[in-house]
Amino acid sequence: MLSLFRGTGAKLRIKHSTSELLTTRSLRTSAVAQQTGTATGLYGFDHLKTPKGFQRFVDDAIERSGELISYISGMPSSSEIVKAMDEISNTVCSVVDSAELCRHTHPEREFVEEANTASMRINDYLHYLNTNHVLYNAVKKAELEGHVLSEEAKRAANYLRVDFERGGIHLSDEKLDRVNLINIEISRLCREFNENIVADPGNVDIFPPSHIPKTLHHLVKPIYRSRCSVTSNSLGSRDTIKEKGYRVTTDPQTLSSVLQCASDEEVRKMVYIQGNSVPHANLGVLDKLISSRHELAQIMGYGSYAEFALKPNMAASPAVVMSFLLDMSKMARARADEEFKTIRNFKKEKCGQTYGDLRPWDEAYYTAMMKSSAYNFDSSVVSSYFPLSQCIEGLKVLVESLFGATFHSMPLAPGESWHSDVLKLSLHHPEEGDLGYLYLDLYSRKGKYPGCAHFAIKGGRRISETEYQLPVVALVCNFSGSHNPSTTRLNHWEVETLFHEFGHALHSLLSRTDYQHFSGTRVVLDLAEIPSNLFEYYAWDYRVLRTFARHYSTGEVIPQKLVESMQGARKMFSATELQRQIFYALIDQTLFGEKPSPTRETSSIVADLKREHTCWEHVEGTHWEARFNHLLNYGAGYYSYLYAKCFAATIWRKLCQEDPLSLTTGTALRTKILQHGGAREPASLLNGLVGDGILRNCNGGIVPDISSLCDEMQLGENYQELLPLF
């Protein structure tokens, strides 16, 4: 899908896949290498035995694409045009996907640098493909002759034509040149934004060391400063002594831990302000990104970038999204206000005479304390039931119960892996054979992508009547620990995250589309997050947890009462968390909506939205949005997380809740939504899965039914307050 490469957002959001020519050779090499122990390259691609191999990888992709362009220029049949177009996309995606995963995870600098170079070269080539009138005219021919195509091929032809036009191919040469320059600039700005986050995480020096609890010592660095001390002798001489302290790096993960665990309010305040004020350089980058995207949208004939970005999605327009977000905001407000008052009263009770107003750096600390107090559980006790090895077993239990398939560990050929921590699994079905392959790269390390993500290395597609290109994906996380799955223990938030990303992986692995153009997560943005949000429910259900959650030393199955306590604690401040996600989505829509006054700073917009739509104050001088990188890859699309929460809540209640591990449930999930990827209309998939009532039409777009989520979170008018009285 060529035009989805326009800009970092789409490229990072949905990873792509590989060519028939390169894939066939690479898969055979990988299989032989595993049997004989001979070397292969990264991800099984023979080209990538060395960093310089990326250069040849790009060259071959361009050469193969040129052959296919020549073939298409002869105007073969419509079905052959669509198939050849899909192979071009498949070919260049092999480079894009491999380079993307490599530069985010590879520990060797030379590999990362070559992957960066390859990424830039192939993106330059993509600008040529996206403005190629031979391809555009061929696609239009195929679409006009849609009556001779299969339904999926007809849909592919339509999508390809629309994608070309969203790239500006129908514009005048002057405007098209400007669009191409803007897209290059947007890509550069997105890269700079991410690089700034890594380069400037911020830090705070804390003295004396007693202000940092021992539970956080593994996250901080000891430092020393010199200070003068007056001795007690008659001369009153001064000695220089070294005073120990701790340097706290305010990256998001460390910031979150300190805000939750540090009892010293001044420490929390310092790390909160610093962590929400870096990197300062990104304020200018964000301004330029907003301006560039706005100009792009106007050239394309839209009033705003949000209008341009939302056109292909279920929501279809900013008006539909804003209506949905404002309705959700109103729905959450009353309970969020009550939750805020409860936290404030709790702080007052704990602090006594020293009580001050409830501040943003208080939220994580006091809510964690309240949850522990109300439900009498300790997060360290919870994590003792979630050794990483058992969590991986839990994923295996899921696929076997739901889909009748099993994960098998596979040997990694020399050169195939990028780090010794990486595991490889094959997903095998007893009747269908191998369904796909999954790499697991789960531990944090220096220089690695800091979050958790699903990377598709290869999308599925039908090569012939008897041959199918199997999907290959990587699940990347950053769990801290000994790098030994049996001794590394996850907190439950990490378990939930693992299951979320696994939902994305299953979407890719179980996809069975004719074209890689529609494989797995290659769907409209506001459908892409539904499987991942649905699988979060599995991380909370006791019937699922009891199948794998066992104490690391005793082997005891996690007690049902402990899980009930976890569930109760989760609900305590659910409206506050929902309100936060609404706030994030409103920032995204507003910044990329109708262009604001050029004299108004983004931080001022964010501050006003926070005051209007949350219960929490904005701290002057902070600019949290400077490292909100979802503004890059989800530009005007962050609302899709809330869409997904609503859709997933309905699917869980109507399809999964009664018997979440049944083969009947899994068969419905697989055959009615997961296997189709983007090959069918989203509304048709969702209605077909659970029947009417999951969505409704609204002003030319589609919005999810919110009743299941509201019932679950007890946000309705008659909800019973769950918060304990403090």
mmCIF file of C-alpha atoms in Angstrom, residues 299-635:
data_model
loop_
_atom_site.group_PDB
_atom_site.id
_atom_site.type_symbol
_atom_site.label_atom_id
_atom_site.label_comp_id
_atom_site.label_asym_id
_atom_site.label_seq_id
_atom_site.Cartn_x
_atom_site.Cartn_y
_atom_site.Cartn_z
ATOM 1 C CA ILE A 299 -2.952 21.871 -0.704
ATOM 2 C CA MET A 300 -4.957 18.647 -0.744
ATOM 3 C CA GLY A 301 -8.176 20.639 -0.467
ATOM 4 C CA TYR A 302 -8.994 20.104 3.206
ATOM 5 C CA GLY A 303 -9.602 22.648 5.939
ATOM 6 C CA SER A 304 -7.295 20.969 8.442
ATOM 7 C CA TYR A 305 -4.899 18.077 8.821
ATOM 8 C CA ALA A 306 -7.444 16.352 11.079
ATOM 9 C CA GLU A 307 -10.003 16.515 8.268
ATOM 10 C CA PHE A 308 -7.460 15.067 5.825
ATOM 11 C CA ALA A 309 -6.277 12.310 8.188
ATOM 12 C CA LEU A 310 -9.760 11.187 9.269
ATOM 13 C CA LYS A 311 -11.347 10.943 5.834
ATOM 14 C CA PRO A 312 -10.525 7.205 5.291
ATOM 15 C CA ASN A 313 -11.392 6.154 8.856
ATOM 16 C CA MET A 314 -14.660 4.960 10.319
ATOM 17 C CA ALA A 315 -15.085 8.318 12.045
ATOM 18 C CA ALA A 316 -14.686 10.121 8.683
ATOM 19 C CA SER A 317 -14.486 13.684 10.061
ATOM 20 C CA PRO A 318 -13.268 15.824 12.980
ATOM 21 C CA ALA A 319 -16.863 16.799 13.750
ATOM 22 C CA VAL A 320 -17.769 13.159 14.433
ATOM 23 C CA VAL A 321 -14.666 12.609 16.580
ATOM 24 C CA MET A 322 -15.136 15.796 18.603
ATOM 25 C CA SER A 323 -18.790 14.982 19.218
ATOM 26 C CA PHE A 324 -17.766 11.530 20.488
ATOM 27 C CA LEU A 325 -14.993 12.921 22.721
ATOM 28 C CA LEU A 326 -17.152 15.645 24.227
ATOM 29 C CA ASP A 327 -19.935 13.133 24.959
ATOM 30 C CA MET A 328 -17.394 10.883 26.668
ATOM 31 C CA SER A 329 -16.008 13.838 28.619
ATOM 32 C CA LYS A 330 -19.459 14.727 29.938
ATOM 33 C CA MET A 331 -20.137 11.087 30.795
ATOM 34 C CA ALA A 332 -16.932 10.750 32.836
ATOM 35 C CA ARG A 333 -17.011 14.123 34.589
ATOM 36 C CA ALA A 334 -19.256 13.463 37.577
ATOM 37 C CA ARG A 335 -17.472 10.335 38.701
ATOM 38 C CA ALA A 336 -14.032 11.817 37.979
ATOM 39 C CA ASP A 337 -14.939 14.760 40.215
ATOM 40 C CA GLU A 338 -15.907 12.348 42.992
ATOM 41 C CA GLU A 339 -12.671 10.431 42.582
ATOM 42 C CA PHE A 340 -10.675 13.666 42.781
ATOM 43 C CA LYS A 341 -12.425 14.687 46.003
ATOM 44 C CA THR A 342 -11.741 11.260 47.486
ATOM 45 C CA ILE A 343 -8.016 11.513 46.726
ATOM 46 C CA ARG A 344 -7.907 15.047 48.131
ATOM 47 C CA ASN A 345 -9.617 13.970 51.356
ATOM 48 C CA PHE A 346 -7.262 11.021 51.691
ATOM 49 C CA LYS A 347 -4.221 13.286 51.384
ATOM 50 C CA LYS A 348 -5.672 15.642 53.960
ATOM 51 C CA GLU A 349 -6.235 12.751 56.370
ATOM 52 C CA LYS A 350 -2.708 11.419 55.883
ATOM 53 C CA CYS A 351 -0.923 14.761 56.045
ATOM 54 C CA GLY A 352 -2.859 16.321 58.894
ATOM 55 C CA GLN A 353 -1.798 19.884 59.666
ATOM 56 C CA THR A 354 0.712 19.887 56.807
ATOM 57 C CA TYR A 355 -2.056 19.334 54.288
ATOM 58 C CA GLY A 356 -1.746 21.299 51.068
ATOM 59 C CA ASP A 357 -3.827 21.321 47.923
ATOM 60 C CA LEU A 358 -3.873 18.177 45.846
ATOM 61 C CA ARG A 359 -1.229 18.590 43.145
ATOM 62 C CA PRO A 360 -0.557 16.642 39.937
ATOM 63 C CA TRP A 361 2.516 14.964 41.465
ATOM 64 C CA ASP A 362 0.292 13.567 44.229
ATOM 65 C CA GLU A 363 -2.032 11.502 42.054
ATOM 66 C CA ALA A 364 0.041 8.353 41.468
ATOM 67 C CA TYR A 365 1.365 8.247 45.033
ATOM 68 C CA TYR A 366 -1.937 8.570 46.860
ATOM 69 C CA THR A 367 -4.024 6.474 44.470
ATOM 70 C CA ALA A 368 -1.509 3.617 44.824
ATOM 71 C CA MET A 369 -1.698 3.944 48.603
ATOM 72 C CA MET A 370 -5.499 4.024 48.534
ATOM 73 C CA LYS A 371 -5.718 0.951 46.337
ATOM 74 C CA SER A 372 -3.368 -0.955 48.591
ATOM 75 C CA SER A 373 -5.254 0.130 51.693
ATOM 76 C CA ALA A 374 -8.722 -0.555 50.306
ATOM 77 C CA TYR A 375 -7.966 -3.964 48.879
ATOM 78 C CA ASN A 376 -5.128 -5.096 51.119
ATOM 79 C CA PHE A 377 -2.674 -6.138 48.479
ATOM 80 C CA ASP A 378 0.891 -5.288 47.668
ATOM 81 C CA SER A 379 2.118 -4.897 44.077
ATOM 82 C CA SER A 380 5.194 -6.979 44.919
ATOM 83 C CA VAL A 381 2.887 -9.797 46.051
ATOM 84 C CA VAL A 382 0.975 -9.536 42.777
ATOM 85 C CA SER A 383 4.169 -9.658 40.697
ATOM 86 C CA SER A 384 5.302 -12.814 42.506
ATOM 87 C CA TYR A 385 2.592 -14.663 40.555
ATOM 88 C CA PHE A 386 3.769 -13.383 37.175
ATOM 89 C CA PRO A 387 7.215 -14.722 36.287
ATOM 90 C CA LEU A 388 7.808 -13.814 32.653
ATOM 91 C CA SER A 389 8.168 -17.479 31.694
ATOM 92 C CA GLN A 390 4.679 -18.167 33.059
ATOM 93 C CA CYS A 391 3.259 -15.159 31.225
ATOM 94 C CA ILE A 392 4.628 -16.525 27.958
ATOM 95 C CA GLU A 393 2.934 -19.819 28.850
ATOM 96 C CA GLY A 394 -0.256 -17.824 29.317
ATOM 97 C CA LEU A 395 -0.036 -16.591 25.733
ATOM 98 C CA LYS A 396 0.382 -20.196 24.603
ATOM 99 C CA VAL A 397 -2.662 -21.276 26.619
ATOM 100 C CA LEU A 398 -4.697 -18.532 24.968
ATOM 101 C CA VAL A 399 -3.949 -19.530 21.383
ATOM 102 C CA GLU A 400 -4.455 -23.216 22.075
ATOM 103 C CA SER A 401 -7.775 -22.700 23.866
ATOM 104 C CA LEU A 402 -9.171 -20.122 21.449
ATOM 105 C CA PHE A 403 -7.785 -21.225 18.116
ATOM 106 C CA GLY A 404 -6.632 -24.819 18.561
ATOM 107 C CA ALA A 405 -3.116 -23.746 17.606
ATOM 108 C CA THR A 406 0.152 -24.085 19.497
ATOM 109 C CA PHE A 407 3.315 -22.026 19.804
ATOM 110 C CA HIS A 408 6.566 -23.956 19.400
ATOM 111 C CA SER A 409 10.033 -22.625 20.189
ATOM 112 C CA MET A 410 12.250 -22.499 17.123
ATOM 113 C CA PRO A 411 16.040 -22.437 16.901
ATOM 114 C CA LEU A 412 17.466 -19.163 15.621
ATOM 115 C CA ALA A 413 19.957 -19.546 12.799
ATOM 116 C CA PRO A 414 23.321 -17.801 13.203
ATOM 117 C CA GLY A 415 22.840 -14.167 12.181
ATOM 118 C CA GLU A 416 19.020 -14.266 12.268
ATOM 119 C CA SER A 417 18.712 -12.677 15.704
ATOM 120 C CA TRP A 418 19.740 -9.176 16.701
ATOM 121 C CA HIS A 419 20.307 -9.985 20.398
ATOM 122 C CA SER A 420 20.844 -13.036 22.586
ATOM 123 C CA ASP A 421 17.594 -12.294 24.478
ATOM 124 C CA VAL A 422 15.444 -12.820 21.384
ATOM 125 C CA LEU A 423 13.190 -15.891 21.215
ATOM 126 C CA LYS A 424 11.440 -17.229 18.124
ATOM 127 C CA LEU A 425 8.130 -19.091 18.105
ATOM 128 C CA SER A 426 6.130 -20.702 15.318
ATOM 129 C CA LEU A 427 2.334 -20.711 15.504
ATOM 130 C CA HIS A 428 1.188 -24.140 14.331
ATOM 131 C CA HIS A 429 -2.278 -25.516 13.658
ATOM 132 C CA PRO A 430 -2.702 -29.324 13.543
ATOM 133 C CA GLU A 431 -4.755 -29.194 10.332
ATOM 134 C CA GLU A 432 -3.475 -26.038 8.634
ATOM 135 C CA GLY A 433 0.231 -26.295 9.422
ATOM 136 C CA ASP A 434 2.336 -23.278 10.376
ATOM 137 C CA LEU A 435 0.337 -20.045 10.544
ATOM 138 C CA GLY A 436 3.193 -17.591 11.113
ATOM 139 C CA TYR A 437 6.276 -16.735 13.145
ATOM 140 C CA LEU A 438 6.778 -14.543 16.197
ATOM 141 C CA TYR A 439 9.996 -13.019 17.552
ATOM 142 C CA LEU A 440 9.964 -11.978 21.224
ATOM 143 C CA ASP A 441 12.381 -9.234 22.332
ATOM 144 C CA LEU A 442 11.146 -8.490 25.830
ATOM 145 C CA TYR A 443 13.938 -6.990 27.971
ATOM 146 C CA SER A 444 15.057 -3.386 28.285
ATOM 147 C CA ARG A 445 18.574 -2.428 27.223
ATOM 148 C CA LYS A 446 20.423 0.725 26.401
ATOM 149 C CA GLY A 447 19.564 2.248 23.037
ATOM 150 C CA LYS A 448 16.489 0.096 22.482
ATOM 151 C CA TYR A 449 13.038 1.420 21.573
ATOM 152 C CA PRO A 450 11.813 2.601 24.995
ATOM 153 C CA GLY A 451 8.217 1.405 24.872
ATOM 154 C CA CYS A 452 6.302 -1.713 23.909
ATOM 155 C CA ALA A 453 5.282 -2.306 20.307
ATOM 156 C CA HIS A 454 4.320 -4.806 17.648
ATOM 157 C CA PHE A 455 6.432 -4.742 14.491
ATOM 158 C CA ALA A 456 5.281 -6.640 11.415
ATOM 159 C CA ILE A 457 8.296 -7.909 9.467
ATOM 160 C CA LYS A 458 6.315 -9.685 6.785
ATOM 161 C CA GLY A 459 2.621 -9.529 5.948
ATOM 162 C CA GLY A 460 0.654 -12.509 4.766
ATOM 163 C CA ARG A 461 -0.470 -12.814 1.141
ATOM 164 C CA ARG A 462 -1.498 -15.456 -1.354
ATOM 165 C CA ILE A 463 1.328 -16.199 -3.784
ATOM 166 C CA SER A 464 -0.423 -18.962 -5.728
ATOM 167 C CA GLU A 465 -3.263 -21.449 -5.386
ATOM 168 C CA THR A 466 -1.052 -23.668 -3.215
ATOM 169 C CA GLU A 467 1.390 -21.228 -1.581
ATOM 170 C CA TYR A 468 0.818 -18.588 1.078
ATOM 171 C CA GLN A 469 3.418 -16.128 2.355
ATOM 172 C CA LEU A 470 3.276 -16.565 6.109
ATOM 173 C CA PRO A 471 3.302 -13.489 8.345
ATOM 174 C CA VAL A 472 6.328 -12.775 10.524
ATOM 175 C CA VAL A 473 6.105 -10.320 13.426
ATOM 176 C CA ALA A 474 8.146 -9.127 16.382
ATOM 177 C CA LEU A 475 6.762 -8.271 19.796
ATOM 178 C CA VAL A 476 9.083 -5.758 21.490
ATOM 179 C CA CYS A 477 8.834 -4.835 25.190
ATOM 180 C CA ASN A 478 11.123 -3.299 27.809
ATOM 181 C CA PHE A 479 10.761 -5.391 30.936
ATOM 182 C CA SER A 480 13.455 -4.908 33.546
ATOM 183 C CA GLY A 481 14.987 -7.906 35.268
ATOM 184 C CA SER A 482 17.708 -10.501 35.163
ATOM 185 C CA HIS A 483 17.074 -11.374 31.479
ATOM 186 C CA ASN A 484 16.037 -14.812 32.702
ATOM 187 C CA PRO A 485 12.347 -15.525 32.009
ATOM 188 C CA SER A 486 12.021 -17.757 35.077
ATOM 189 C CA THR A 487 13.298 -15.123 37.534
ATOM 190 C CA THR A 488 11.990 -11.930 35.895
ATOM 191 C CA ARG A 489 8.636 -11.014 37.401
ATOM 192 C CA LEU A 490 6.155 -8.596 35.858
ATOM 193 C CA ASN A 491 3.854 -6.203 37.614
ATOM 194 C CA HIS A 492 0.287 -6.518 36.419
ATOM 195 C CA TRP A 493 0.423 -3.379 34.298
ATOM 196 C CA GLU A 494 3.238 -5.063 32.356
ATOM 197 C CA VAL A 495 1.168 -8.240 32.011
ATOM 198 C CA GLU A 496 -1.692 -6.180 30.606
ATOM 199 C CA THR A 497 0.713 -4.478 28.184
ATOM 200 C CA LEU A 498 2.082 -7.844 27.047
ATOM 201 C CA PHE A 499 -1.440 -9.089 26.315
ATOM 202 C CA HIS A 500 -2.266 -5.827 24.509
ATOM 203 C CA GLU A 501 0.686 -6.166 22.145
ATOM 204 C CA PHE A 502 -0.077 -9.870 21.748
ATOM 205 C CA GLY A 503 -3.511 -8.880 20.438
ATOM 206 C CA HIS A 504 -1.782 -6.921 17.663
ATOM 207 C CA ALA A 505 0.505 -9.889 16.956
ATOM 208 C CA LEU A 506 -2.454 -12.292 16.670
ATOM 209 C CA HIS A 507 -4.177 -9.901 14.270
ATOM 210 C CA SER A 508 -1.121 -10.237 12.009
ATOM 211 C CA LEU A 509 -0.443 -13.949 12.546
ATOM 212 C CA LEU A 510 -4.033 -15.090 11.951
ATOM 213 C CA SER A 511 -4.645 -12.834 8.965
ATOM 214 C CA ARG A 512 -5.340 -14.702 5.727
ATOM 215 C CA THR A 513 -5.792 -12.047 3.048
ATOM 216 C CA ASP A 514 -5.008 -12.408 -0.632
ATOM 217 C CA TYR A 515 -3.002 -9.193 -0.573
ATOM 218 C CA GLN A 516 -0.409 -8.005 1.929
ATOM 219 C CA HIS A 517 -2.016 -4.606 1.332
ATOM 220 C CA PHE A 518 -4.726 -5.741 3.797
ATOM 221 C CA SER A 519 -2.712 -8.105 5.982
ATOM 222 C CA GLY A 520 -3.210 -8.068 9.748
ATOM 223 C CA THR A 521 -3.047 -4.596 11.273
ATOM 224 C CA ARG A 522 -3.173 -2.946 7.853
ATOM 225 C CA VAL A 523 -6.634 -1.645 8.552
ATOM 226 C CA VAL A 524 -8.114 1.802 9.094
ATOM 227 C CA LEU A 525 -6.665 3.386 12.205
ATOM 228 C CA ASP A 526 -9.819 3.298 14.320
ATOM 229 C CA LEU A 527 -10.125 -0.470 13.799
ATOM 230 C CA ALA A 528 -6.444 -1.317 14.411
ATOM 231 C CA GLU A 529 -6.520 -1.074 18.216
ATOM 232 C CA ILE A 530 -9.627 -3.213 18.793
ATOM 233 C CA PRO A 531 -7.952 -6.673 19.011
ATOM 234 C CA SER A 532 -5.246 -5.335 21.336
ATOM 235 C CA ASN A 533 -7.775 -3.725 23.661
ATOM 236 C CA LEU A 534 -9.894 -6.872 23.614
ATOM 237 C CA PHE A 535 -6.970 -9.030 24.718
ATOM 238 C CA GLU A 536 -6.351 -6.754 27.700
ATOM 239 C CA TYR A 537 -9.535 -8.262 29.165
ATOM 240 C CA TYR A 538 -7.853 -11.667 29.167
ATOM 241 C CA ALA A 539 -5.150 -10.302 31.477
ATOM 242 C CA TRP A 540 -7.804 -9.491 34.106
ATOM 243 C CA ASP A 541 -10.104 -12.506 33.968
ATOM 244 C CA TYR A 542 -9.509 -15.038 36.753
ATOM 245 C CA ARG A 543 -10.533 -17.952 34.535
ATOM 246 C CA VAL A 544 -7.622 -17.025 32.274
ATOM 247 C CA LEU A 545 -5.110 -16.043 34.978
ATOM 248 C CA ARG A 546 -5.510 -19.289 36.898
ATOM 249 C CA THR A 547 -4.236 -21.199 33.844
ATOM 250 C CA PHE A 548 -0.753 -19.672 34.053
ATOM 251 C CA ALA A 549 -0.278 -17.248 36.983
ATOM 252 C CA ARG A 550 1.697 -19.221 39.568
ATOM 253 C CA HIS A 551 3.920 -18.132 42.432
ATOM 254 C CA TYR A 552 7.552 -18.055 41.374
ATOM 255 C CA SER A 553 8.766 -20.108 44.368
ATOM 256 C CA THR A 554 5.819 -22.207 45.582
ATOM 257 C CA GLY A 555 4.019 -22.807 42.291
ATOM 258 C CA GLU A 556 0.730 -21.811 43.957
ATOM 259 C CA VAL A 557 -1.985 -20.693 41.532
ATOM 260 C CA ILE A 558 -2.878 -17.038 41.982
ATOM 261 C CA PRO A 559 -5.691 -16.814 44.580
ATOM 262 C CA GLN A 560 -9.075 -15.727 43.304
ATOM 263 C CA LYS A 561 -9.403 -13.216 46.163
ATOM 264 C CA LEU A 562 -6.174 -11.534 45.087
ATOM 265 C CA VAL A 563 -7.466 -11.194 41.518
ATOM 266 C CA GLU A 564 -10.748 -9.776 42.843
ATOM 267 C CA SER A 565 -8.737 -7.232 44.819
ATOM 268 C CA MET A 566 -6.789 -6.323 41.699
ATOM 269 C CA GLN A 567 -10.033 -5.874 39.791
ATOM 270 C CA GLY A 568 -11.497 -3.727 42.543
ATOM 271 C CA ALA A 569 -8.411 -1.525 42.666
ATOM 272 C CA ARG A 570 -8.554 -1.144 38.902
ATOM 273 C CA LYS A 571 -12.074 0.269 39.087
ATOM 274 C CA MET A 572 -11.347 2.748 41.871
ATOM 275 C CA PHE A 573 -10.074 5.541 39.628
ATOM 276 C CA SER A 574 -11.261 4.345 36.242
ATOM 277 C CA ALA A 575 -13.104 7.593 35.468
ATOM 278 C CA THR A 576 -9.935 9.604 36.155
ATOM 279 C CA GLU A 577 -7.980 7.422 33.752
ATOM 280 C CA LEU A 578 -10.743 7.639 31.140
ATOM 281 C CA GLN A 579 -10.765 11.403 31.529
ATOM 282 C CA ARG A 580 -6.999 11.465 30.950
ATOM 283 C CA GLN A 581 -7.335 9.514 27.686
ATOM 284 C CA ILE A 582 -10.103 11.853 26.525
ATOM 285 C CA PHE A 583 -7.808 14.802 27.309
ATOM 286 C CA TYR A 584 -4.982 13.272 25.239
ATOM 287 C CA ALA A 585 -7.339 12.704 22.295
ATOM 288 C CA LEU A 586 -8.649 16.263 22.534
ATOM 289 C CA ILE A 587 -5.079 17.622 22.435
ATOM 290 C CA ASP A 588 -4.433 15.608 19.292
ATOM 291 C CA GLN A 589 -7.643 16.745 17.585
ATOM 292 C CA THR A 590 -7.177 20.380 18.566
ATOM 293 C CA LEU A 591 -3.531 20.738 17.548
ATOM 294 C CA PHE A 592 -4.206 19.218 14.136
ATOM 295 C CA GLY A 593 -7.648 20.752 13.711
ATOM 296 C CA GLU A 594 -8.479 24.186 12.350
ATOM 297 C CA LYS A 595 -5.237 26.133 12.574
ATOM 298 C CA PRO A 596 -5.151 28.200 15.787
ATOM 299 C CA SER A 597 -3.840 31.724 16.080
ATOM 300 C CA PRO A 598 -0.139 31.786 15.137
ATOM 301 C CA THR A 599 0.581 33.726 18.317
ATOM 302 C CA ARG A 600 -0.864 31.015 20.573
ATOM 303 C CA GLU A 601 1.604 28.434 21.916
ATOM 304 C CA THR A 602 0.777 24.728 21.944
ATOM 305 C CA SER A 603 1.412 24.661 25.706
ATOM 306 C CA SER A 604 -1.322 27.258 26.195
ATOM 307 C CA ILE A 605 -3.762 25.120 24.199
ATOM 308 C CA VAL A 606 -2.838 22.030 26.223
ATOM 309 C CA ALA A 607 -3.206 23.936 29.502
ATOM 310 C CA ASP A 608 -6.697 25.173 28.588
ATOM 311 C CA LEU A 609 -7.843 21.696 27.566
ATOM 312 C CA LYS A 610 -6.537 20.238 30.817
ATOM 313 C CA ARG A 611 -8.413 22.802 32.902
ATOM 314 C CA GLU A 612 -11.632 22.273 30.920
ATOM 315 C CA HIS A 613 -11.659 18.492 30.641
ATOM 316 C CA THR A 614 -9.865 17.163 33.733
ATOM 317 C CA CYS A 615 -10.002 17.812 37.450
ATOM 318 C CA TRP A 616 -6.269 18.474 37.662
ATOM 319 C CA GLU A 617 -4.389 21.741 37.438
ATOM 320 C CA HIS A 618 -1.856 22.598 34.775
ATOM 321 C CA VAL A 619 1.571 23.373 36.229
ATOM 322 C CA GLU A 620 2.894 26.520 34.615
ATOM 323 C CA GLY A 621 6.149 26.054 32.752
ATOM 324 C CA THR A 622 5.567 22.390 31.969
ATOM 325 C CA HIS A 623 4.936 21.161 28.439
ATOM 326 C CA TRP A 624 4.139 17.471 28.633
ATOM 327 C CA GLU A 625 3.208 17.366 24.953
ATOM 328 C CA ALA A 626 6.893 17.720 24.005
ATOM 329 C CA ARG A 627 7.324 13.969 24.430
ATOM 330 C CA PHE A 628 3.857 12.787 23.510
ATOM 331 C CA ASN A 629 5.083 10.930 20.447
ATOM 332 C CA HIS A 630 1.613 9.667 19.586
ATOM 333 C CA LEU A 631 1.210 13.088 17.976
ATOM 334 C CA LEU A 632 3.581 11.759 15.328
ATOM 335 C CA ASN A 633 2.281 8.326 14.417
ATOM 336 C CA TYR A 634 -1.323 8.930 15.478
ATOM 337 C CA GLY A 635 -1.629 12.525 14.251
#
